[in-house]
Coordinates of C-alpha atoms in Angstrom, one line a residue:
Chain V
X1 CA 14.7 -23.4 27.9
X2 CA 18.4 -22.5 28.0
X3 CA 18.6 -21.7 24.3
X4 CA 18.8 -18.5 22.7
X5 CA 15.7 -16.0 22.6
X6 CA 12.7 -14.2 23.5
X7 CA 13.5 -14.6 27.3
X8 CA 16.0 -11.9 28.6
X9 CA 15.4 -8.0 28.4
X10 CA 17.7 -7.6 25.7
X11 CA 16.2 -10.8 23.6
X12 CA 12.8 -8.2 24.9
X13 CA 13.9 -5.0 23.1
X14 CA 15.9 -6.9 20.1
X15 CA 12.8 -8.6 19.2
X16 CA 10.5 -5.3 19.5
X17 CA 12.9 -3.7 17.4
X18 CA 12.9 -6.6 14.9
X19 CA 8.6 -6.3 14.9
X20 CA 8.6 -2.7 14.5
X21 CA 11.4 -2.7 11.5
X22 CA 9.7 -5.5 9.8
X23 CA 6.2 -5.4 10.4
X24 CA 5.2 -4.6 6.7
X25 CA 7.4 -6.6 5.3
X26 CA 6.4 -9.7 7.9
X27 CA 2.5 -9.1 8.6
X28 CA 1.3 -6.5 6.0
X29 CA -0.8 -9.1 4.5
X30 CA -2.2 -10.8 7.5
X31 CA -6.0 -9.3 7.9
X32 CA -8.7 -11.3 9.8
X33 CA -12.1 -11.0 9.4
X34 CA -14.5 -9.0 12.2
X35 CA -15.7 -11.0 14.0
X36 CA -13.4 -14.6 13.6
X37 CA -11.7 -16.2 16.7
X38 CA -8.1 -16.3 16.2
X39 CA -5.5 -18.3 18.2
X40 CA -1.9 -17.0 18.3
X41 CA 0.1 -19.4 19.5
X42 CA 3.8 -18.8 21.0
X43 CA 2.9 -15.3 21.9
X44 CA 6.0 -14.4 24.2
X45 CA 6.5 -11.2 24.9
X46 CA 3.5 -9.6 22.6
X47 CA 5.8 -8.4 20.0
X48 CA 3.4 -10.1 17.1
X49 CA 0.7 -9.5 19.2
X50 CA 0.0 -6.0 19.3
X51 CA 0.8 -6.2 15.5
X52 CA -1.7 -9.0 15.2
X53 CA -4.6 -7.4 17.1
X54 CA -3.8 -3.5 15.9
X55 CA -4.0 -4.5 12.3
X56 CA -7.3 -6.6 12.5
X57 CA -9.4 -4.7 14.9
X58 CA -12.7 -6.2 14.8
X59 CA -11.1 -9.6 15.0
X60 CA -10.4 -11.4 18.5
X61 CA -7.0 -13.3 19.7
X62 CA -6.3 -15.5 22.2
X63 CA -2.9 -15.1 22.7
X64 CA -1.2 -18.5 24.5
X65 CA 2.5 -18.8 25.8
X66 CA 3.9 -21.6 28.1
X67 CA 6.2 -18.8 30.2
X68 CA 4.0 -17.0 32.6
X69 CA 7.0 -14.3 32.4
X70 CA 6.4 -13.8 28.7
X71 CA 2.8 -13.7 29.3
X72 CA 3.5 -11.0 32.0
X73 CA 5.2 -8.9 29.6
X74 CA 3.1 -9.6 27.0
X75 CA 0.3 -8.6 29.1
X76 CA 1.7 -5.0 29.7
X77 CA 2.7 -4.2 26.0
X78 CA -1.2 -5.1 25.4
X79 CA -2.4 -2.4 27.7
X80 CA 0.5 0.4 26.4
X81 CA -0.8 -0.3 22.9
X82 CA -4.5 -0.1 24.3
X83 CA -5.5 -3.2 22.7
X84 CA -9.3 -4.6 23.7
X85 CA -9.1 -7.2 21.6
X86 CA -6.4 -9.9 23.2
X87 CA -7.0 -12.3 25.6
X88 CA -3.7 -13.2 27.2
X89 CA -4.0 -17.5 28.6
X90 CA -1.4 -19.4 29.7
X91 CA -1.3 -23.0 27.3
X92 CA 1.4 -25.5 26.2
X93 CA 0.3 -25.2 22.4
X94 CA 1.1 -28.9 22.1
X95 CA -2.1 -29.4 23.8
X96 CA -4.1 -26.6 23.8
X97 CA -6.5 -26.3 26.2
X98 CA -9.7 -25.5 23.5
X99 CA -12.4 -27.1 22.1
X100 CA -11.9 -29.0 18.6
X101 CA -12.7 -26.3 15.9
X102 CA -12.6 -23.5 18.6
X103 CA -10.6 -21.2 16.3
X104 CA -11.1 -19.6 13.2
X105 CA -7.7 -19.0 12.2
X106 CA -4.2 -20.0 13.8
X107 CA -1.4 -18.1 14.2
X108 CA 2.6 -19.2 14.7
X109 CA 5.8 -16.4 14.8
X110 CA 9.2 -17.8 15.8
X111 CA 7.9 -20.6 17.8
X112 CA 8.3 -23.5 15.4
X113 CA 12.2 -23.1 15.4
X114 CA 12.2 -24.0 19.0
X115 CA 10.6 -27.2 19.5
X116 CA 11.8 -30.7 18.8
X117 CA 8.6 -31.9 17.0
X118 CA 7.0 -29.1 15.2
X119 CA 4.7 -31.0 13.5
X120 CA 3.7 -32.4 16.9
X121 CA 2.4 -28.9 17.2
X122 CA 1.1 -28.2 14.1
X123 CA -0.9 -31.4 14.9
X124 CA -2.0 -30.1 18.1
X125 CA -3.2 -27.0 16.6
X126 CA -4.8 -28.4 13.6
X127 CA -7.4 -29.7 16.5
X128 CA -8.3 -26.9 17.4
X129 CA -9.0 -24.8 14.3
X130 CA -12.1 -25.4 12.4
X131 CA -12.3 -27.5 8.9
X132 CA -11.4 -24.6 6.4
X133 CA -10.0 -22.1 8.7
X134 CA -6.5 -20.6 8.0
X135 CA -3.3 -21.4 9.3
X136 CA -0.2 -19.0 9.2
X137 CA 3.2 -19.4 10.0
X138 CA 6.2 -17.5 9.9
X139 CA 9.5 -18.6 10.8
X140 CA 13.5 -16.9 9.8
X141 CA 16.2 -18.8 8.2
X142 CA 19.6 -18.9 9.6
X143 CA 21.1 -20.8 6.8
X144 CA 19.7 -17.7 4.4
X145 CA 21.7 -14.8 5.8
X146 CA 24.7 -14.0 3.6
X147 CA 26.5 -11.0 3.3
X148 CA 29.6 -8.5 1.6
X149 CA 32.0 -8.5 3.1
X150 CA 31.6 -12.2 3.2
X151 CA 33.7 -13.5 6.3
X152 CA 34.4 -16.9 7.4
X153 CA 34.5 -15.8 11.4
X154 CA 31.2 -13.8 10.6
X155 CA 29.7 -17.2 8.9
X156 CA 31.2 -19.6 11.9
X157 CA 29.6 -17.4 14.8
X158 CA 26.1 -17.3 12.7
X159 CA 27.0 -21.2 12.5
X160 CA 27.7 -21.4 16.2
X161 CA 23.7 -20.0 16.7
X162 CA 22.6 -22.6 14.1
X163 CA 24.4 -25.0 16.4
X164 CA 22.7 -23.8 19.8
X165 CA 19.6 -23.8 18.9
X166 CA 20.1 -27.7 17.7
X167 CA 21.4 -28.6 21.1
X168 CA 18.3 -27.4 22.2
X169 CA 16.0 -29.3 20.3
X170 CA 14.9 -26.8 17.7
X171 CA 16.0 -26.0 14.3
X172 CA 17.0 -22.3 13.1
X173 CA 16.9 -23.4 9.5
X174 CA 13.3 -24.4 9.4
X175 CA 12.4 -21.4 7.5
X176 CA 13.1 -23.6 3.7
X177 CA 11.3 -26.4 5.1
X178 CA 8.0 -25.1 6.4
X179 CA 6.3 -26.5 3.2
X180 CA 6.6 -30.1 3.6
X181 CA 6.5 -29.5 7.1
X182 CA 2.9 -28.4 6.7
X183 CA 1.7 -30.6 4.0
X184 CA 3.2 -33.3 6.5
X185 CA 1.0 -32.2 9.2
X186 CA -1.7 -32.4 7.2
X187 CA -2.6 -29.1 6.0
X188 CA -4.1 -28.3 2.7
X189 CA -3.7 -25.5 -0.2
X190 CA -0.4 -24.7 1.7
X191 CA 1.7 -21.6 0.1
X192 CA 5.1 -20.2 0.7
X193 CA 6.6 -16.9 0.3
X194 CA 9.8 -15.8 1.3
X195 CA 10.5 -12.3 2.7
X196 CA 14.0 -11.6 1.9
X197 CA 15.4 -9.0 3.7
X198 CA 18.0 -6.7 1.5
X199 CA 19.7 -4.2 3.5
X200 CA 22.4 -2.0 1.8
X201 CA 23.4 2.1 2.5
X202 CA 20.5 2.9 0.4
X203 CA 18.4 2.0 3.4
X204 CA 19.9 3.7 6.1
X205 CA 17.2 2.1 8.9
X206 CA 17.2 -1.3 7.6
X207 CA 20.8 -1.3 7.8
X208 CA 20.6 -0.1 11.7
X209 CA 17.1 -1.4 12.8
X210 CA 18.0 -5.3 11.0
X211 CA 21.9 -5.7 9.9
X212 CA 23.3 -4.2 13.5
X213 CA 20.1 -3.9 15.8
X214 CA 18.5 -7.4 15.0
X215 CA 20.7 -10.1 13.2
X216 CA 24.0 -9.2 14.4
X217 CA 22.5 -8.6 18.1
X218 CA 20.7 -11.6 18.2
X219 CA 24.4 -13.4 17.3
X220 CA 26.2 -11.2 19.4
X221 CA 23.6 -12.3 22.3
X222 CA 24.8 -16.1 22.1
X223 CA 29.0 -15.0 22.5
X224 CA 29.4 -16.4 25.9
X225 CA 27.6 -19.3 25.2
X226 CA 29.2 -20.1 21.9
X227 CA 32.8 -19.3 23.7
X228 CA 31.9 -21.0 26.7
X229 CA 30.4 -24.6 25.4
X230 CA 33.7 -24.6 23.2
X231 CA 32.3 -23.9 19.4
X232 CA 34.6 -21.2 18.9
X233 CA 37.7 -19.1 19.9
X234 CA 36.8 -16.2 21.9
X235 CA 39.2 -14.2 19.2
X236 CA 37.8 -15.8 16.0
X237 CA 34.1 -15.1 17.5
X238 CA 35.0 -11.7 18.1
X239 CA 36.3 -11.2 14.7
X240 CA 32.8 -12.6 13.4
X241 CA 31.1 -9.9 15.2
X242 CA 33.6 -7.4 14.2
X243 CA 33.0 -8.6 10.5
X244 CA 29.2 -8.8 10.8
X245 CA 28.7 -4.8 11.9
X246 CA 31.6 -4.2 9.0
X247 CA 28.4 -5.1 6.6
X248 CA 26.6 -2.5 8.1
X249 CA 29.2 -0.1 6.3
X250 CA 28.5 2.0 3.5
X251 CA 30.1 -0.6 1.3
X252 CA 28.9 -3.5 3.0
X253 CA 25.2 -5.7 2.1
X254 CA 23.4 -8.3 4.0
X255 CA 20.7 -10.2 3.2
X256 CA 18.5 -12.5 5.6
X257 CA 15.0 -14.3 4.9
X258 CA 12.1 -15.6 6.4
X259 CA 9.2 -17.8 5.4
X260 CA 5.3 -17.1 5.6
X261 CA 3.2 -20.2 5.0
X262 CA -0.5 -19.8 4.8
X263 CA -2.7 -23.0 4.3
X264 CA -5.7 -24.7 5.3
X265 CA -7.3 -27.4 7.9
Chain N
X1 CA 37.9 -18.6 -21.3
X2 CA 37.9 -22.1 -19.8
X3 CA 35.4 -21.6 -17.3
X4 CA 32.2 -22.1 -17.3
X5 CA 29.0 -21.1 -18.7
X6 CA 27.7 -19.9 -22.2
X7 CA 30.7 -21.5 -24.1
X8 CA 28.6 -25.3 -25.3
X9 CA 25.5 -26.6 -26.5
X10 CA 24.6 -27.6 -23.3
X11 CA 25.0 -24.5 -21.0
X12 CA 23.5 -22.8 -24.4
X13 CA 20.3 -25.6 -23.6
X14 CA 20.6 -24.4 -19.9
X15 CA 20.4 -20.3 -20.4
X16 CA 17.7 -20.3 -22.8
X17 CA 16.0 -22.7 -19.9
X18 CA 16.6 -19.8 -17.4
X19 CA 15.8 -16.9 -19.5
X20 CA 12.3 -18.4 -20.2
X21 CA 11.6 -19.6 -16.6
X22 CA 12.5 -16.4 -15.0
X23 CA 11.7 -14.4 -17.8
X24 CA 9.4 -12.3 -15.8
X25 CA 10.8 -12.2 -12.1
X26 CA 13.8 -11.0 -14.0
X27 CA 13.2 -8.5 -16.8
X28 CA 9.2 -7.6 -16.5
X29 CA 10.3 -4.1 -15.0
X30 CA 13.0 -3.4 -18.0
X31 CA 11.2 -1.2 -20.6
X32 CA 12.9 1.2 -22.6
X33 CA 10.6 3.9 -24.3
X34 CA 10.3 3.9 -28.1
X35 CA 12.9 5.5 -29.8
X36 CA 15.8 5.0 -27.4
X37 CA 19.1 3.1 -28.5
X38 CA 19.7 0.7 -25.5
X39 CA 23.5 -1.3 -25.1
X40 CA 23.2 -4.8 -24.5
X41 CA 26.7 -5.3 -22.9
X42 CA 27.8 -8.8 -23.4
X43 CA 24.7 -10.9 -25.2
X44 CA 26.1 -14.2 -25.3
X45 CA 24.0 -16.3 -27.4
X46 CA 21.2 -13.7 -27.0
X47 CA 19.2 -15.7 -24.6
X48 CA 18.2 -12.2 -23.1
X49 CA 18.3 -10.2 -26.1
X50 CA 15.5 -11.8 -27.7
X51 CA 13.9 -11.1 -24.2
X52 CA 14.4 -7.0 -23.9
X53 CA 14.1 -6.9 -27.1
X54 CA 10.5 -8.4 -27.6
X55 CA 9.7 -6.6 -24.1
X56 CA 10.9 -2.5 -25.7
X57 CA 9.5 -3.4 -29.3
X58 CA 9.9 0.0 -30.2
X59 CA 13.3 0.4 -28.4
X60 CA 16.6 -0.3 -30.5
X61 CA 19.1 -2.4 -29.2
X62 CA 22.9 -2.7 -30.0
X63 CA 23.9 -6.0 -28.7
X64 CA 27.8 -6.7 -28.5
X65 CA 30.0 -9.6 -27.6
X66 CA 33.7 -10.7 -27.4
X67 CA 32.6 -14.4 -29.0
X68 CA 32.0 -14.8 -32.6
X69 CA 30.6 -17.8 -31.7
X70 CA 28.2 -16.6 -29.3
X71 CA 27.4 -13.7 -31.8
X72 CA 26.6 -16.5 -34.5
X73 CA 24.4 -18.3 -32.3
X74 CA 22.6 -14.6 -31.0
X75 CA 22.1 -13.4 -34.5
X76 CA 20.1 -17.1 -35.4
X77 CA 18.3 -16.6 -32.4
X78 CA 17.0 -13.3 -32.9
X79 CA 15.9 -13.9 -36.6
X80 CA 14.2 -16.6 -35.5
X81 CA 12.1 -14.6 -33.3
X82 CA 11.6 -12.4 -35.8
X83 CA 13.0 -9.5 -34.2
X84 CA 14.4 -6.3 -36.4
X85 CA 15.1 -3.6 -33.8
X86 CA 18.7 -5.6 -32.6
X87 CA 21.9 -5.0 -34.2
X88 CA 24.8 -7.0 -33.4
X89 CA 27.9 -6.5 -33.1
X90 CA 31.5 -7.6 -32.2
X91 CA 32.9 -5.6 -29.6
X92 CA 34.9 -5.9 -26.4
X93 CA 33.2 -4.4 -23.3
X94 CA 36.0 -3.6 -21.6
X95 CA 36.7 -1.0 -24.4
X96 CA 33.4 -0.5 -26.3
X97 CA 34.1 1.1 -29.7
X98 CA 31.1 3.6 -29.6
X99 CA 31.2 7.4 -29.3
X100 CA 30.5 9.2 -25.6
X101 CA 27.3 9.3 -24.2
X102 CA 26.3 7.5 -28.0
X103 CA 23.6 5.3 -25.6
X104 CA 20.7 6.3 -23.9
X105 CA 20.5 2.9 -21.8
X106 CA 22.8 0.3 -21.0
X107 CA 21.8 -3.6 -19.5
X108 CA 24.4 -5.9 -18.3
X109 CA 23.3 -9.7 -17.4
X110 CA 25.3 -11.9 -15.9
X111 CA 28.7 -11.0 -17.4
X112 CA 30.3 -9.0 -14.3
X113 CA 30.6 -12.6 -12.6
X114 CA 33.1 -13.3 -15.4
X115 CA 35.6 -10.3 -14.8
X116 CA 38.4 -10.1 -13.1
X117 CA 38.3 -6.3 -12.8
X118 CA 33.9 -5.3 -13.4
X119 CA 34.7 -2.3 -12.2
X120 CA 36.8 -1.3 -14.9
X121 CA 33.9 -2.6 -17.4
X122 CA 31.4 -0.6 -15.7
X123 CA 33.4 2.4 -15.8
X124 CA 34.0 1.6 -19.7
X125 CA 30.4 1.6 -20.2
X126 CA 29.4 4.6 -18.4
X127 CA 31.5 6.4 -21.0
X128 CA 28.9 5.8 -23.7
X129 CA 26.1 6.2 -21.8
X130 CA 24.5 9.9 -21.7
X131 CA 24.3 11.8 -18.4
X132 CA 20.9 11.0 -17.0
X133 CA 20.4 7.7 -19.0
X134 CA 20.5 4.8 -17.0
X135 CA 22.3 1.5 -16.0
X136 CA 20.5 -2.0 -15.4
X137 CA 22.7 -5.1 -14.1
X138 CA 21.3 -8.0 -12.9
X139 CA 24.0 -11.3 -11.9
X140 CA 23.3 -14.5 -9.9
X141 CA 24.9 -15.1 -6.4
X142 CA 25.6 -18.9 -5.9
X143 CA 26.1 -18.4 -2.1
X144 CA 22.4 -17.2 -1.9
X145 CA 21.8 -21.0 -3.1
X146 CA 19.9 -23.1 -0.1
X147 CA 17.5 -26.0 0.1
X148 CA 15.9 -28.6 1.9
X149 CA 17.1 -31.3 2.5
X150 CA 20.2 -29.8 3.8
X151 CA 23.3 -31.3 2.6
X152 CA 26.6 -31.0 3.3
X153 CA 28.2 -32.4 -0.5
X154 CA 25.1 -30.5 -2.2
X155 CA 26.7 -27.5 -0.3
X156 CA 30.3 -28.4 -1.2
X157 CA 29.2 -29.3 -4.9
X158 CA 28.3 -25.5 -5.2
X159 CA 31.3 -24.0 -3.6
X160 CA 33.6 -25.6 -6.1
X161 CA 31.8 -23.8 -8.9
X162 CA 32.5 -20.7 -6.8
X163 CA 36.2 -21.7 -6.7
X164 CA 36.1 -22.6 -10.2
X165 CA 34.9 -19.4 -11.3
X166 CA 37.1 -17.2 -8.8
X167 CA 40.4 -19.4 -10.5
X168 CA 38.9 -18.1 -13.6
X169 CA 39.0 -14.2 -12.4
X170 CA 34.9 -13.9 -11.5
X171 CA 33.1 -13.8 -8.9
X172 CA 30.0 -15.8 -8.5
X173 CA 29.1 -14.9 -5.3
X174 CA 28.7 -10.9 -7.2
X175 CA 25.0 -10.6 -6.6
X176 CA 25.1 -9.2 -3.0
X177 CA 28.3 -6.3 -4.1
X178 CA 26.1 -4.8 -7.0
X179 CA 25.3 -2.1 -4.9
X180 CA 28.8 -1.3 -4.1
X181 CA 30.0 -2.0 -6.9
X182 CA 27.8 0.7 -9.2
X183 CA 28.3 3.1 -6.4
X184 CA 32.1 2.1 -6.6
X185 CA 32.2 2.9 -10.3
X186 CA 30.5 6.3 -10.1
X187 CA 26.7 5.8 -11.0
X188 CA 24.2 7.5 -9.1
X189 CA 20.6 6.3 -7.3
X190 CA 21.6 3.0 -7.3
X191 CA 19.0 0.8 -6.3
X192 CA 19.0 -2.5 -5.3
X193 CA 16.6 -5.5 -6.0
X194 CA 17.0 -9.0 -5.2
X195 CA 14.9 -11.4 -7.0
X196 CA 14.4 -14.8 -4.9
X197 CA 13.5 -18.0 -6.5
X198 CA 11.9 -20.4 -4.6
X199 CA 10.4 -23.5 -5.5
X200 CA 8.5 -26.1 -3.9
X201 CA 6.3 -28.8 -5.0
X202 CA 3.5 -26.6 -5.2
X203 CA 5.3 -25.0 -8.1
X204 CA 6.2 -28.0 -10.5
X205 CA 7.0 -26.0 -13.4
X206 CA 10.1 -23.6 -11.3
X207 CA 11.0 -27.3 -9.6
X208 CA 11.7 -28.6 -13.1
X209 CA 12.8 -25.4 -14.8
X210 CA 14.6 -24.1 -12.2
X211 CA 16.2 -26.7 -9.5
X212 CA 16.7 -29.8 -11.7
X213 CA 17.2 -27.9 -15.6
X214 CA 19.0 -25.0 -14.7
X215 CA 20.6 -24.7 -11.2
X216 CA 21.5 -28.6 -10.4
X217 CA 22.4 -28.8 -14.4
X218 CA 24.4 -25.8 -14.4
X219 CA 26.6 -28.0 -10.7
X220 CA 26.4 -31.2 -12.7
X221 CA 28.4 -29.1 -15.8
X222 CA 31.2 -28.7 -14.2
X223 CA 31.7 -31.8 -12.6
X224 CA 34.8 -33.6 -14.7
X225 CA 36.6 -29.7 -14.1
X226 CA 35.9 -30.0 -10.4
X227 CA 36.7 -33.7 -10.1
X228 CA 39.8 -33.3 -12.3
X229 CA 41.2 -30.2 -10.7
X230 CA 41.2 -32.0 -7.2
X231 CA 38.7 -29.6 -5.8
X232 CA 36.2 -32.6 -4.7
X233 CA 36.4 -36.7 -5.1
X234 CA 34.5 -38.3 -7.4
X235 CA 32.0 -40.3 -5.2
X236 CA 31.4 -36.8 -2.6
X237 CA 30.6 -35.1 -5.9
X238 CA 28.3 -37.4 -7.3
X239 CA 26.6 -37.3 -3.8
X240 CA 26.5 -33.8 -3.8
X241 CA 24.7 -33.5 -7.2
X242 CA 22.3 -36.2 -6.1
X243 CA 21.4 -34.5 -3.6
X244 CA 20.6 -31.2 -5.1
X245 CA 18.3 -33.6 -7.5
X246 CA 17.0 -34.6 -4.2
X247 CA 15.3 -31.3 -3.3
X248 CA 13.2 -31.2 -6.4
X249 CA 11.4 -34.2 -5.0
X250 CA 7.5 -33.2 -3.2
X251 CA 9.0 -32.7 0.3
X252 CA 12.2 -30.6 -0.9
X253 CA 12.9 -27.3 -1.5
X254 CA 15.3 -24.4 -3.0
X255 CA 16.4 -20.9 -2.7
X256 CA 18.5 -19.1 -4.9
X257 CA 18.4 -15.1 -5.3
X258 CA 19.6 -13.0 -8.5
X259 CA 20.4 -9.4 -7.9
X260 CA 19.1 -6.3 -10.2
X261 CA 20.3 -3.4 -10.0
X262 CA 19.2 0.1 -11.6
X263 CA 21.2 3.4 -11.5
X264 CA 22.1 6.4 -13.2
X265 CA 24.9 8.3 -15.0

């Protein structure tokens, strides 16, 4: 994995802040049952997790990741939040390592957008979750963020992300297509809803905890690999930047969605 | 005006389309209390109108427009609904011929896009709206327009009616600077709301009503302009429309976001 996040400290704290700023908005309707089984799948660093597990208490997760490091940390933010309710495994979740209809429900959070053959996963994972049980995935949108001041240098670096993450076999505009991607798999009764995310002054800590601290960051993260693989001008990329916190202004918008899908095996 | 909606039968076809699909994400929250004289700035061919009007039955609305044409076609529409609490009336927005503070609401829809200067109507039409009455704008933004299958053609199909409209003095990308704007112009608690459509083929009736009728028809309108000016070649354009017919089949989808906003004098 050489591509883009979820694996350095500041990829860490950006995605922490991104949980905590969007939790409502992201996993307010996500309840399970006392008592069900639930596999979360892609855990990384326990950013969803501790959301996951905090907001459905009498449930149980099993919460898999394929980096032992991400486990690690994962592990740790578990214990600060106080959580009994995790089990923290270490599984490639295109084979996971459970019985066929082990799971009540399945969860995915930014995991999709990395792999070459997501619906190899949701395949895998379909195994493993009982007939009627619930799958949930939510994944961003690159291609949805827009913005005033519109910019072309801003639009080129957020291209330039789009880009990496392609060269690394996933796709950061998989948010518009996790419908057919779903019903494709082989999932039933699946729904859609998009979360947009509307930041303008009138919402002083979106502006700071999602415009600046989250989407621009995260762009800002891949500079020296954008610059250095030869997508863009380190002046033009810096302008983008520059023009990205400028919608963080009082004048300035930005808006940014992701997808929630819910549907069953 | 030579550009490019609300002036023929068929973009006529194509609004009252829109109005009644989106009826509700759109104007649902717009109420006005009995007894309160409400400006409908710019009515066109009353495709809202008949709308607010049937929504605030005990509201009265003043509904103005620079077109005797579209004026015409408004005042058939609204006695065919059977409405009597709409007047209409020939007037010019930019310099509306009604004493100050005469109006205890005001509602804009998607009539800034077509100004070279909205700022100067906005500021016009706070003049004769009271102190404490309030200020509803909703407007499209064709750059919040995305969809699966991606398409490069599709993409460029949509950015010529962007260029078509900006060499006509709008602005259809005006959704995401509402907030701004209003702000801009003097109004107070501005606030905000974007309003995504998103359709997939669980949702046949938005598929049709939306992507094919009224977004893809509303590209496809202004192809012979685009073609003719030089902004695109023929054959890239026709690909371009096909493909945005393209994502209304079972494994496509679409995005597109209006923007309301609601503020004070």
């Amino acid at each position: 994995m050489d591509y883009v996040h979820g694996y350095s400290v500041e990829e860490s704290t950006r995605l922490s802040a991104q949980a905590t700023t969007l939790t409502d908005l992201l996993h307010g309707d996500t309840r399970y049952p006392p008592h069900s089984l639930v596999l979360e799948a892609g855990c990384g660093v326990g950013a969803q997790t501790v959301i996951l597990a905090a907001n459905s208490p009498r449930a149980s997760f099993v919460s898999v990741d394929i980096s032992p490091e991400s486990l690690a940390a994962a592990r740790r933010r578990v214990q600060e939040a106080g959580l009994t309710n995790v089990t923290l495994q270490h599984a490639d979740i295109l084979d996971p390592p459970f019985a066929p209809g082990h799971f009540d429900h399945v969860f995915v959070c930014f995991v999709l957008e990395h792999l070459p053959d997501p619906t190899r996963a949701l395949r895998a994972l379909m195994r493993v979750l009982r007939p009627g049980g619930s799958m949930t995935v939510i994944e961003g949108d690159h291609g949805s963020a827009y913005f005033h001041p519109d910019s072309d240098p801003a639009r080129r670096a957020i291209g330039c992300l789009v880009d990496l993450q392609r060269r690394a076999g996933g796709d950061s505009l998989i948010g518009r297509r996790l419908y057919p991607l779903l019903v494709g798999a082989g999932y039933r009764d699946v729904t859609v809803s998009p979360r947009m995310v509307y930041a303008d002054a009138s919402r002083p800590e979106l502006v700071d905890g999602f415009t600046r601290r989250t989407f621009t960051a995260m762009v800002e993260g891949v500079g020296e690999q954008a610059v250095g693989q030869g997508l863009m001008d380190r002046a033009t990329w810096s302008a983008g930047i520059r023009d990205l916190y400028r919608t963080a202004e009082d004048d300035g918008t930005f808006c940014y969605t992701f997808f929630k899908a819910v549907a069953s095996r």
